[in-house]
Amino acid sequence: MSAPTVGDKSDKTLNILLIEDDEVDVMNVRRAFSKNHIANPLYVASNGLEGLEALRNGTVPEGRRLVLLDLNLPKMNGIEFLRALRADPLLRTTSVVVLTTSANERDKIDAYDLNVAGYLLKPVTFLSFVEVMATLNKYWTLVEMP
């Protein structure tokens, strides 16, 4: 992971951490970012443990952060990651959007109970994936994040 230059407090850069173990999905997110001209730095962790470590050790710069979280992960799944994130006083306010294949109602309830900003099902086609990333980009551009 290459770290971008971190600006001052007026910097509107949003550092995005994608927690995803499927390399094809990681590639699709990268391609969708490129197609949508999304310049935000993208960091990748393959499970919840790696994601927490990246947030805690500064691999993902402090400040404006957004986590795109898959739920079906090895070692520490997405719900376990959310519980650990919300229990950590330094990380508990981190914005998280779930991006998963799980349409399980229990997963949705658990995720929203853990204060996710959104719960999105991964689209089947790449074109739909591009549209979802465009919508997310508009969302995080418009929403005032700390």
mmCIF file of C-alpha atoms in Angstrom:
data_model
loop_
_atom_site.group_PDB
_atom_site.id
_atom_site.type_symbol
_atom_site.label_atom_id
_atom_site.label_comp_id
_atom_site.label_asym_id
_atom_site.label_seq_id
_atom_site.Cartn_x
_atom_site.Cartn_y
_atom_site.Cartn_z
ATOM 1 C CA MET A 1 0.000 0.000 0.000
ATOM 2 C CA SER A 2 1.378 3.338 -0.973
ATOM 3 C CA ALA A 3 0.500 6.182 1.354
ATOM 4 C CA PRO A 4 -0.626 9.457 -0.185
ATOM 5 C CA THR A 5 0.574 12.775 1.144
ATOM 6 C CA VAL A 6 -1.562 13.886 4.047
ATOM 7 C CA GLY A 7 -2.691 17.499 3.850
ATOM 8 C CA ASP A 8 -3.730 19.988 6.500
ATOM 9 C CA LYS A 9 -7.112 20.129 8.271
ATOM 10 C CA SER A 10 -8.735 21.792 5.252
ATOM 11 C CA ASP A 11 -7.809 18.786 3.117
ATOM 12 C CA LYS A 12 -10.990 17.141 1.831
ATOM 13 C CA THR A 13 -9.227 13.893 0.924
ATOM 14 C CA LEU A 14 -11.229 10.886 2.002
ATOM 15 C CA ASN A 15 -9.075 7.858 2.772
ATOM 16 C CA ILE A 16 -11.017 4.735 1.876
ATOM 17 C CA LEU A 17 -10.267 1.356 3.401
ATOM 18 C CA LEU A 18 -11.749 -1.561 1.485
ATOM 19 C CA ILE A 19 -11.936 -4.680 3.640
ATOM 20 C CA GLU A 20 -12.434 -7.453 1.114
ATOM 21 C CA ASP A 21 -10.901 -10.912 0.684
ATOM 22 C CA ASP A 22 -12.049 -11.563 -2.902
ATOM 23 C CA GLU A 23 -9.383 -10.335 -5.342
ATOM 24 C CA VAL A 24 -11.937 -10.050 -8.161
ATOM 25 C CA ASP A 25 -14.075 -7.726 -6.033
ATOM 26 C CA VAL A 26 -11.001 -5.668 -5.103
ATOM 27 C CA MET A 27 -10.165 -5.382 -8.800
ATOM 28 C CA ASN A 28 -13.771 -4.382 -9.590
ATOM 29 C CA VAL A 29 -13.691 -1.628 -6.961
ATOM 30 C CA ARG A 30 -10.392 -0.321 -8.364
ATOM 31 C CA ARG A 31 -11.767 -0.410 -11.930
ATOM 32 C CA ALA A 32 -15.009 1.274 -10.853
ATOM 33 C CA PHE A 33 -12.999 4.019 -9.093
ATOM 34 C CA SER A 34 -11.008 4.525 -12.286
ATOM 35 C CA LYS A 35 -14.108 4.621 -14.531
ATOM 36 C CA ASN A 36 -15.716 7.179 -12.213
ATOM 37 C CA HIS A 37 -12.508 9.245 -11.905
ATOM 38 C CA ILE A 38 -12.540 8.757 -8.128
ATOM 39 C CA ALA A 39 -9.195 10.047 -6.902
ATOM 40 C CA ASN A 40 -9.590 9.157 -3.224
ATOM 41 C CA PRO A 41 -6.784 6.923 -1.947
ATOM 42 C CA LEU A 42 -7.887 3.291 -1.660
ATOM 43 C CA TYR A 43 -6.298 0.981 0.897
ATOM 44 C CA VAL A 44 -7.100 -2.725 1.012
ATOM 45 C CA ALA A 45 -7.214 -5.228 3.871
ATOM 46 C CA SER A 46 -8.242 -8.856 3.345
ATOM 47 C CA ASN A 47 -9.957 -9.391 6.713
ATOM 48 C CA GLY A 48 -11.218 -7.541 9.774
ATOM 49 C CA LEU A 49 -8.002 -8.007 11.759
ATOM 50 C CA GLU A 50 -5.934 -6.437 8.981
ATOM 51 C CA GLY A 51 -8.501 -3.649 8.687
ATOM 52 C CA LEU A 52 -8.296 -2.775 12.378
ATOM 53 C CA GLU A 53 -4.509 -2.849 12.240
ATOM 54 C CA ALA A 54 -4.447 -0.526 9.199
ATOM 55 C CA LEU A 55 -6.689 1.964 11.025
ATOM 56 C CA ARG A 56 -4.770 1.741 14.295
ATOM 57 C CA ASN A 57 -1.218 1.904 12.945
ATOM 58 C CA GLY A 58 -1.770 4.812 10.557
ATOM 59 C CA THR A 59 -1.513 2.831 7.309
ATOM 60 C CA VAL A 60 -4.828 4.539 6.550
ATOM 61 C CA PRO A 61 -4.129 8.157 7.520
ATOM 62 C CA GLU A 62 -6.146 9.659 10.364
ATOM 63 C CA GLY A 63 -8.734 12.245 9.556
ATOM 64 C CA ARG A 64 -11.411 11.669 6.977
ATOM 65 C CA ARG A 65 -11.843 7.908 6.626
ATOM 66 C CA LEU A 66 -14.464 5.628 5.160
ATOM 67 C CA VAL A 67 -14.511 1.850 5.405
ATOM 68 C CA LEU A 68 -16.112 -0.251 2.672
ATOM 69 C CA LEU A 69 -16.725 -3.547 4.440
ATOM 70 C CA ASP A 70 -17.525 -7.021 3.188
ATOM 71 C CA LEU A 71 -19.168 -9.211 5.819
ATOM 72 C CA ASN A 72 -18.011 -12.653 4.680
ATOM 73 C CA LEU A 73 -14.342 -12.518 5.655
ATOM 74 C CA PRO A 74 -11.793 -14.979 7.048
ATOM 75 C CA LYS A 75 -10.212 -14.616 10.522
ATOM 76 C CA MET A 76 -12.541 -11.769 11.628
ATOM 77 C CA ASN A 77 -15.800 -11.315 9.756
ATOM 78 C CA GLY A 78 -17.453 -7.980 9.077
ATOM 79 C CA ILE A 79 -19.818 -8.010 12.065
ATOM 80 C CA GLU A 80 -16.938 -8.908 14.410
ATOM 81 C CA PHE A 81 -14.923 -6.071 12.828
ATOM 82 C CA LEU A 82 -17.795 -3.631 13.452
ATOM 83 C CA ARG A 83 -18.071 -4.697 17.098
ATOM 84 C CA ALA A 84 -14.316 -4.200 17.629
ATOM 85 C CA LEU A 85 -14.371 -0.860 15.766
ATOM 86 C CA ARG A 86 -17.290 0.507 17.814
ATOM 87 C CA ALA A 87 -15.653 -0.683 21.066
ATOM 88 C CA ASP A 88 -12.436 1.227 20.287
ATOM 89 C CA PRO A 89 -12.670 4.828 21.604
ATOM 90 C CA LEU A 90 -10.277 6.089 18.912
ATOM 91 C CA LEU A 91 -12.073 4.376 16.007
ATOM 92 C CA ARG A 92 -15.724 4.142 17.029
ATOM 93 C CA THR A 93 -16.835 7.151 14.961
ATOM 94 C CA THR A 94 -15.317 5.804 11.726
ATOM 95 C CA SER A 95 -17.901 5.762 8.933
ATOM 96 C CA VAL A 96 -18.593 2.313 7.495
ATOM 97 C CA VAL A 97 -20.594 1.244 4.456
ATOM 98 C CA VAL A 98 -21.235 -2.481 4.139
ATOM 99 C CA LEU A 99 -20.677 -3.775 0.595
ATOM 100 C CA THR A 100 -21.534 -7.463 0.611
ATOM 101 C CA THR A 101 -23.280 -10.369 -1.088
ATOM 102 C CA SER A 102 -25.159 -11.173 2.127
ATOM 103 C CA ALA A 103 -28.870 -10.433 1.863
ATOM 104 C CA ASN A 104 -29.356 -12.101 5.262
ATOM 105 C CA GLU A 105 -31.806 -10.038 7.325
ATOM 106 C CA ARG A 106 -29.881 -10.771 10.557
ATOM 107 C CA ASP A 107 -26.681 -9.373 8.996
ATOM 108 C CA LYS A 108 -28.515 -6.184 7.979
ATOM 109 C CA ILE A 109 -29.999 -5.722 11.454
ATOM 110 C CA ASP A 110 -26.652 -6.405 13.155
ATOM 111 C CA ALA A 111 -24.846 -3.994 10.827
ATOM 112 C CA TYR A 112 -27.341 -1.178 11.354
ATOM 113 C CA ASP A 113 -27.319 -1.819 15.111
ATOM 114 C CA LEU A 114 -23.566 -1.158 14.871
ATOM 115 C CA ASN A 115 -24.187 2.221 13.196
ATOM 116 C CA VAL A 116 -23.211 1.575 9.587
ATOM 117 C CA ALA A 117 -23.853 4.441 7.181
ATOM 118 C CA GLY A 118 -25.308 2.059 4.625
ATOM 119 C CA TYR A 119 -25.782 -1.550 3.593
ATOM 120 C CA LEU A 120 -25.300 -2.265 -0.102
ATOM 121 C CA LEU A 121 -25.551 -5.570 -1.904
ATOM 122 C CA LYS A 122 -22.744 -6.158 -4.381
ATOM 123 C CA PRO A 123 -24.113 -5.850 -7.901
ATOM 124 C CA VAL A 124 -23.859 -8.821 -10.227
ATOM 125 C CA THR A 125 -22.643 -6.923 -13.305
ATOM 126 C CA PHE A 126 -19.612 -4.671 -13.560
ATOM 127 C CA LEU A 127 -21.729 -1.865 -15.056
ATOM 128 C CA SER A 128 -23.959 -1.951 -11.965
ATOM 129 C CA PHE A 129 -20.839 -1.976 -9.782
ATOM 130 C CA VAL A 130 -19.632 1.187 -11.536
ATOM 131 C CA GLU A 131 -23.011 2.814 -10.852
ATOM 132 C CA VAL A 132 -22.874 1.868 -7.154
ATOM 133 C CA MET A 133 -19.378 3.371 -6.821
ATOM 134 C CA ALA A 134 -20.560 6.552 -8.593
ATOM 135 C CA THR A 135 -23.444 6.828 -6.132
ATOM 136 C CA LEU A 136 -21.126 6.240 -3.164
ATOM 137 C CA ASN A 137 -18.742 8.881 -4.497
ATOM 138 C CA LYS A 138 -21.591 11.394 -4.721
ATOM 139 C CA TYR A 139 -22.646 10.454 -1.177
ATOM 140 C CA TRP A 140 -19.244 10.958 0.435
ATOM 141 C CA THR A 141 -18.679 14.125 -1.587
ATOM 142 C CA LEU A 142 -21.924 15.665 -0.308
ATOM 143 C CA VAL A 143 -21.895 14.411 3.278
ATOM 144 C CA GLU A 144 -19.885 16.412 5.789
ATOM 145 C CA MET A 145 -17.520 13.936 7.400
ATOM 146 C CA PRO A 146 -15.211 14.777 10.283
#
